[in-house]
Tab-separated table of C-alpha atoms in Angstrom:
chain	number	residue	atom	x	y	z
A	1	MET	CA	26.220	9.392	79.452
A	2	SER	CA	23.586	8.332	76.909
A	3	ILE	CA	21.080	10.874	75.605
A	4	PHE	CA	18.293	8.393	76.399
A	5	LYS	CA	17.652	4.685	76.716
A	6	GLY	CA	14.390	3.166	75.567
A	7	ALA	CA	11.954	4.248	72.860
A	8	GLY	CA	12.027	7.748	71.446
A	9	VAL	CA	9.216	8.760	69.122
A	10	ALA	CA	9.965	10.198	65.695
A	11	ILE	CA	6.887	12.346	66.048
A	12	VAL	CA	4.708	13.434	63.125
A	13	THR	CA	4.091	17.091	62.320
A	14	PRO	CA	0.304	17.487	62.351
A	15	MET	CA	-1.121	19.804	59.730
A	16	LYS	CA	-4.284	21.815	59.319
A	17	GLU	CA	-6.330	21.415	56.132
A	18	ASN	CA	-4.714	24.588	54.778
A	19	GLY	CA	-1.257	23.038	55.194
A	20	GLU	CA	-0.141	25.020	58.238
A	21	ILE	CA	1.374	23.215	61.232
A	22	ASN	CA	-1.310	22.410	63.787
A	23	TYR	CA	0.389	23.294	67.065
A	24	ASP	CA	-2.661	22.498	69.177
A	25	VAL	CA	-2.579	18.896	67.967
A	26	LEU	CA	1.216	18.725	68.196
A	27	GLY	CA	0.873	19.628	71.862
A	28	GLU	CA	-1.737	16.905	72.335
A	29	LEU	CA	0.487	14.336	70.637
A	30	ILE	CA	3.435	15.269	72.864
A	31	GLU	CA	1.251	14.886	75.962
A	32	PHE	CA	-0.020	11.502	74.686
A	33	GLN	CA	3.546	10.330	74.193
A	34	ILE	CA	4.785	11.423	77.617
A	35	ALA	CA	1.732	9.919	79.332
A	36	ASN	CA	2.502	6.592	77.644
A	37	SER	CA	6.139	6.263	78.697
A	38	THR	CA	7.957	7.566	75.614
A	39	ASP	CA	11.577	8.177	76.550
A	40	ALA	CA	12.368	11.041	74.132
A	41	ILE	CA	10.669	13.306	71.591
A	42	ILE	CA	12.408	13.499	68.226
A	43	ILE	CA	11.001	16.518	66.409
A	44	CYS	CA	11.398	17.444	62.724
A	45	GLY	CA	12.809	14.153	61.543
A	46	THR	CA	11.776	12.239	58.432
A	47	THR	CA	8.467	11.258	60.044
A	48	GLY	CA	7.905	14.938	60.838
A	49	GLU	CA	8.059	15.807	57.102
A	50	SER	CA	11.152	17.942	57.688
A	51	ALA	CA	11.957	18.007	53.977
A	52	THR	CA	8.898	20.152	53.257
A	53	LEU	CA	9.112	22.461	56.275
A	54	SER	CA	10.569	25.913	55.713
A	55	GLU	CA	13.551	26.833	57.883
A	56	GLU	CA	11.266	29.110	59.890
A	57	GLU	CA	8.688	26.355	60.450
A	58	HIS	CA	11.451	23.913	61.297
A	59	SER	CA	12.861	26.101	64.053
A	60	GLU	CA	9.403	27.084	65.312
A	61	ALA	CA	8.329	23.441	65.639
A	62	ILE	CA	11.491	22.617	67.574
A	63	ARG	CA	10.945	25.578	69.910
A	64	PHE	CA	7.351	24.515	70.494
A	65	ALA	CA	8.330	20.923	71.333
A	66	ILE	CA	11.002	22.095	73.779
A	67	LYS	CA	8.571	24.415	75.548
A	68	LYS	CA	5.728	21.881	75.619
A	69	THR	CA	7.896	19.026	76.841
A	70	ALA	CA	9.312	21.268	79.582
A	71	GLY	CA	12.188	18.981	80.480
A	72	ARG	CA	10.040	15.911	81.199
A	73	VAL	CA	11.876	13.876	78.548
A	74	PRO	CA	14.741	14.830	76.227
A	75	VAL	CA	13.877	16.704	73.029
A	76	ILE	CA	16.090	15.732	70.115
A	77	ALA	CA	15.935	18.183	67.232
A	78	GLY	CA	16.218	16.939	63.677
A	79	THR	CA	18.454	19.592	62.140
A	80	GLY	CA	20.010	17.721	59.236
A	81	SER	CA	20.056	19.027	55.680
A	82	ASN	CA	21.704	18.285	52.369
A	83	CYS	CA	23.368	21.693	52.755
A	84	THR	CA	25.994	21.873	55.496
A	85	GLU	CA	25.384	25.580	56.051
A	86	THR	CA	21.636	25.049	56.513
A	87	ALA	CA	22.210	22.196	58.949
A	88	LEU	CA	24.678	24.382	60.827
A	89	LYS	CA	22.152	27.220	61.104
A	90	LEU	CA	19.312	24.954	62.257
A	91	SER	CA	21.596	23.227	64.762
A	92	ARG	CA	22.757	26.479	66.323
A	93	GLU	CA	19.152	27.684	66.633
A	94	ALA	CA	18.039	24.416	68.231
A	95	GLU	CA	20.881	24.642	70.728
A	96	ALA	CA	19.988	28.239	71.577
A	97	ASP	CA	16.344	27.232	72.045
A	98	GLY	CA	17.209	24.512	74.552
A	99	ALA	CA	17.220	21.218	72.653
A	100	ASP	CA	18.850	18.327	74.493
A	101	ALA	CA	20.505	16.788	71.428
A	102	LEU	CA	20.572	16.890	67.628
A	103	LEU	CA	19.684	14.243	65.046
A	104	LEU	CA	21.615	14.816	61.828
A	105	VAL	CA	20.609	12.848	58.755
A	106	THR	CA	23.225	12.332	56.058
A	107	PRO	CA	23.146	14.954	53.301
A	108	TYR	CA	20.525	13.650	50.880
A	109	TYR	CA	20.690	13.827	47.076
A	110	ASN	CA	24.270	15.163	47.069
A	111	LYS	CA	25.598	11.613	47.722
A	112	ALA	CA	28.608	12.791	49.715
A	113	THR	CA	31.733	10.631	49.857
A	114	GLN	CA	32.835	9.235	53.216
A	115	LYS	CA	35.407	12.043	53.356
A	116	GLY	CA	32.593	14.508	52.677
A	117	LEU	CA	30.504	13.016	55.472
A	118	ILE	CA	33.372	13.404	57.914
A	119	LYS	CA	33.789	17.053	56.936
A	120	HIS	CA	30.031	17.730	57.050
A	121	TYR	CA	29.532	16.249	60.504
A	122	THR	CA	32.735	17.634	61.957
A	123	THR	CA	31.882	21.148	60.778
A	124	ILE	CA	28.472	21.057	62.483
A	125	ALA	CA	29.690	19.336	65.646
A	126	GLU	CA	32.461	21.865	66.191
A	127	ALA	CA	29.951	24.731	65.993
A	128	VAL	CA	27.706	23.434	68.799
A	129	LYS	CA	28.099	21.808	72.201
A	130	LEU	CA	25.046	19.545	72.068
A	131	PRO	CA	25.429	15.768	71.730
A	132	ILE	CA	24.820	14.583	68.180
A	133	ILE	CA	23.167	11.450	66.805
A	134	LEU	CA	24.209	10.529	63.266
A	135	TYR	CA	21.253	9.297	61.195
A	136	ASN	CA	21.961	6.666	58.575
A	137	VAL	CA	19.040	5.921	56.238
A	138	PRO	CA	20.525	5.254	52.783
A	139	SER	CA	17.222	4.057	51.279
A	140	ARG	CA	15.986	7.649	51.531
A	141	THR	CA	19.159	9.688	51.164
A	142	GLY	CA	21.271	7.747	48.668
A	143	CYS	CA	24.148	8.011	51.128
A	144	ASN	CA	25.451	5.320	53.483
A	145	ILE	CA	27.568	6.031	56.563
A	146	LEU	CA	30.028	3.143	56.564
A	147	PRO	CA	30.884	1.684	59.984
A	148	GLU	CA	34.471	2.893	59.666
A	149	THR	CA	33.263	6.454	59.065
A	150	ALA	CA	30.837	6.452	61.993
A	151	VAL	CA	33.518	5.080	64.308
A	152	TYR	CA	36.074	7.634	63.107
A	153	LEU	CA	33.614	10.411	63.950
A	154	GLY	CA	32.752	8.848	67.299
A	155	LYS	CA	36.399	8.627	68.280
A	156	HIS	CA	37.595	11.988	66.935
A	157	VAL	CA	34.640	14.348	67.530
A	158	GLU	CA	33.742	14.672	71.196
A	159	ASN	CA	30.029	15.445	70.882
A	160	ILE	CA	29.214	12.857	68.202
A	161	VAL	CA	27.944	10.210	70.586
A	162	ALA	CA	25.375	7.998	68.833
A	163	VAL	CA	23.988	6.622	65.578
A	164	LYS	CA	20.401	6.046	64.510
A	165	GLU	CA	20.942	3.067	62.243
A	166	ALA	CA	18.295	2.506	59.579
A	167	CYS	CA	20.390	0.959	56.830
A	168	GLY	CA	18.466	-2.303	57.317
A	169	ASN	CA	21.634	-4.357	56.902
A	170	ILE	CA	22.186	-6.299	60.123
A	171	SER	CA	25.642	-7.391	58.982
A	172	GLN	CA	26.704	-3.766	58.534
A	173	ILE	CA	25.232	-2.871	61.910
A	174	ALA	CA	27.048	-5.771	63.578
A	175	LYS	CA	30.298	-4.503	62.086
A	176	LEU	CA	29.528	-1.038	63.472
A	177	PHE	CA	29.221	-2.496	66.975
A	178	GLN	CA	32.396	-4.502	66.542
A	179	LEU	CA	34.458	-1.514	65.387
A	180	ALA	CA	32.904	1.005	67.771
A	181	ASP	CA	33.682	-1.062	70.874
A	182	GLY	CA	31.438	1.218	72.929
A	183	CYS	CA	32.466	4.619	71.544
A	184	LEU	CA	28.991	5.190	70.043
A	185	ASP	CA	25.493	4.448	71.315
A	186	VAL	CA	23.330	2.812	68.662
A	187	TYR	CA	19.580	3.263	68.254
A	188	SER	CA	17.515	1.160	65.895
A	189	GLY	CA	15.981	3.262	63.137
A	190	ASN	CA	13.738	0.409	61.966
A	191	ASP	CA	10.855	-0.779	64.125
A	192	ASP	CA	11.088	-4.336	62.787
A	193	GLN	CA	14.722	-4.573	63.950
A	194	ILE	CA	14.495	-3.241	67.508
A	195	VAL	CA	15.300	-6.472	69.336
A	196	PRO	CA	17.945	-7.635	66.829
A	197	ILE	CA	19.819	-4.350	67.277
A	198	LEU	CA	19.391	-4.458	71.058
A	199	SER	CA	20.896	-7.960	70.983
A	200	LEU	CA	24.047	-6.532	69.398
A	201	GLY	CA	24.356	-3.852	72.073
A	202	GLY	CA	21.863	-1.156	71.089
A	203	ILE	CA	20.229	0.981	73.760
A	204	GLY	CA	16.927	1.886	72.142
A	205	VAL	CA	14.945	2.907	69.099
A	206	ILE	CA	13.934	6.120	67.386
A	207	SER	CA	10.537	4.906	66.367
A	208	VAL	CA	7.662	5.450	63.956
A	209	LEU	CA	5.671	2.710	65.713
A	210	SER	CA	5.791	4.758	68.935
A	211	ASN	CA	3.459	7.327	67.368
A	212	VAL	CA	0.583	4.846	67.708
A	213	ALA	CA	1.916	2.352	70.281
A	214	PRO	CA	4.254	4.283	72.585
A	215	LYS	CA	3.803	2.148	75.713
A	216	GLU	CA	4.308	-1.148	73.888
A	217	THR	CA	7.429	0.121	72.114
A	218	HIS	CA	8.878	1.440	75.367
A	219	ASP	CA	8.054	-1.837	77.109
A	220	MET	CA	9.746	-3.864	74.359
A	221	VAL	CA	13.028	-1.996	74.757
A	222	MET	CA	12.992	-1.849	78.532
A	223	ALA	CA	12.130	-5.540	78.842
A	224	TYR	CA	15.225	-6.364	76.826
A	225	LEU	CA	17.471	-3.917	78.664
A	226	ASN	CA	16.214	-5.293	82.005
A	227	GLY	CA	17.063	-8.861	80.998
A	228	ASP	CA	13.586	-10.109	80.052
A	229	THR	CA	14.543	-11.079	76.532
A	230	GLU	CA	11.558	-13.401	76.098
A	231	THR	CA	9.020	-10.616	76.674
A	232	ALA	CA	10.962	-8.343	74.312
A	233	ARG	CA	11.055	-11.064	71.663
A	234	LYS	CA	7.317	-11.656	71.913
A	235	LEU	CA	6.541	-7.930	71.679
A	236	GLN	CA	8.812	-7.584	68.638
A	237	LEU	CA	7.146	-10.466	66.817
A	238	ARG	CA	3.662	-9.294	67.794
A	239	SER	CA	4.413	-5.831	66.403
A	240	LEU	CA	5.626	-7.013	62.987
A	241	PRO	CA	2.256	-6.939	61.147
A	242	LEU	CA	1.671	-3.388	62.396
A	243	CYS	CA	5.227	-2.362	61.501
A	244	ASN	CA	4.696	-3.729	58.005
A	245	ALA	CA	1.410	-1.851	57.651
A	246	LEU	CA	3.050	1.377	58.841
A	247	PHE	CA	5.571	1.024	56.014
A	248	SER	CA	3.250	-0.284	53.309
A	249	GLU	CA	3.641	3.151	51.710
A	250	VAL	CA	6.400	5.683	52.202
A	251	ASN	CA	6.705	7.035	55.753
A	252	PRO	CA	4.915	9.095	57.114
A	253	ILE	CA	1.882	8.437	54.898
A	254	PRO	CA	0.650	5.383	56.861
A	255	VAL	CA	1.439	6.650	60.364
A	256	LYS	CA	-0.453	9.886	59.780
A	257	LYS	CA	-3.407	7.846	58.545
A	258	ALA	CA	-3.114	5.622	61.612
A	259	LEU	CA	-3.245	8.617	63.956
A	260	ASN	CA	-6.259	9.959	62.079
A	261	LEU	CA	-7.944	6.560	62.445
A	262	MET	CA	-7.326	6.875	66.197
A	263	GLY	CA	-9.102	10.245	66.147
A	264	MET	CA	-5.902	12.178	66.864
A	265	GLN	CA	-6.282	14.683	64.010
A	266	ALA	CA	-2.802	14.483	62.515
A	267	GLY	CA	-4.276	16.012	59.373
A	268	PRO	CA	-3.081	15.865	55.781
A	269	LEU	CA	0.385	15.444	54.292
A	270	ARG	CA	2.429	17.990	52.433
A	271	ALA	CA	2.959	17.494	48.714
A	272	PRO	CA	4.501	15.568	47.095
A	273	LEU	CA	3.203	13.009	49.627
A	274	THR	CA	-0.391	11.949	48.996
A	275	GLU	CA	-3.073	10.164	50.970
A	276	MET	CA	-2.861	6.417	51.499
A	277	GLU	CA	-4.360	3.980	48.983
A	278	GLU	CA	-7.629	2.540	50.268
A	279	GLU	CA	-6.457	-1.081	50.019
A	280	HIS	CA	-3.535	-0.223	52.282
A	281	VAL	CA	-5.834	1.656	54.674
A	282	GLU	CA	-7.889	-1.485	55.215
A	283	ALA	CA	-4.762	-3.536	55.929
A	284	LEU	CA	-3.529	-0.847	58.313
A	285	ARG	CA	-6.858	-0.703	60.112
A	286	LYS	CA	-6.841	-4.493	60.576
A	287	ALA	CA	-3.248	-4.492	61.860
A	288	MET	CA	-4.094	-1.768	64.363
A	289	VAL	CA	-7.179	-3.579	65.655
A	290	ASP	CA	-5.272	-6.863	65.877
A	291	PHE	CA	-2.563	-5.111	67.887
A	292	GLY	CA	-5.189	-3.790	70.291
A	293	ILE	CA	-5.192	-0.139	69.264
A	294	LYS	CA	-8.551	1.534	69.762
A	295	LEU	CA	-9.894	3.304	66.668
A	296	ALA	CA	-12.148	6.351	66.692
């Protein structure tokens, strides 16, 4: 059984001006997402600035999301790390705290071999019972999960059940579907490729766009899954200018700015990320207005 179908939000981690996590706002963002049909909350992923959260903050944010969501939608905990032992520790804590699933990014910077990836993921998966989503985003990690490796893990490790695919290479993703033959669920990890990946057999997206347009992103996926491919196609094409604006600088710089423009008080970013360039802010503002998003 799939962890979820539809649009899951890779939710931001709102910060106070002093750099602390703003849990009041995080709660408001979770409520906004659930009220607007988001199908899952993905906490402490790339968009949640996981790389600059301490282990304590990481686990605390996951616990908060689980408690706040209260079973209304699945909570998927981002517990990946470039250190297998750290990922193992975070994964066990998330399981103990009641997460529904884990999202495990490839070890970044280390540039593990495919053999190393198999060992890394197998070690973590064997230590927990939760279903696991592999997260492939080589543009950020310097490490690419080849289709053969993902399929090996899907077929040999019982609780590795899905892949968030953000390699951007549709040919590679098509090969993944061909080799997997249904042994892995696939979620788009790129908002500009939702419908293309659904057309190959995907079941949803883990989305940055959903932070600011949760209902539209959900509707895009569900229209496709319910057979209304024309509506899904139109929503995908309509969203492209906003998707481009949300990635005009490194994620999550633009999406945090977008939430702030909506009056949702996502706050500042943690160094080394910096505030968005003004020229990009104007383009983002225009894309949001054109998409129909109300600004504060």
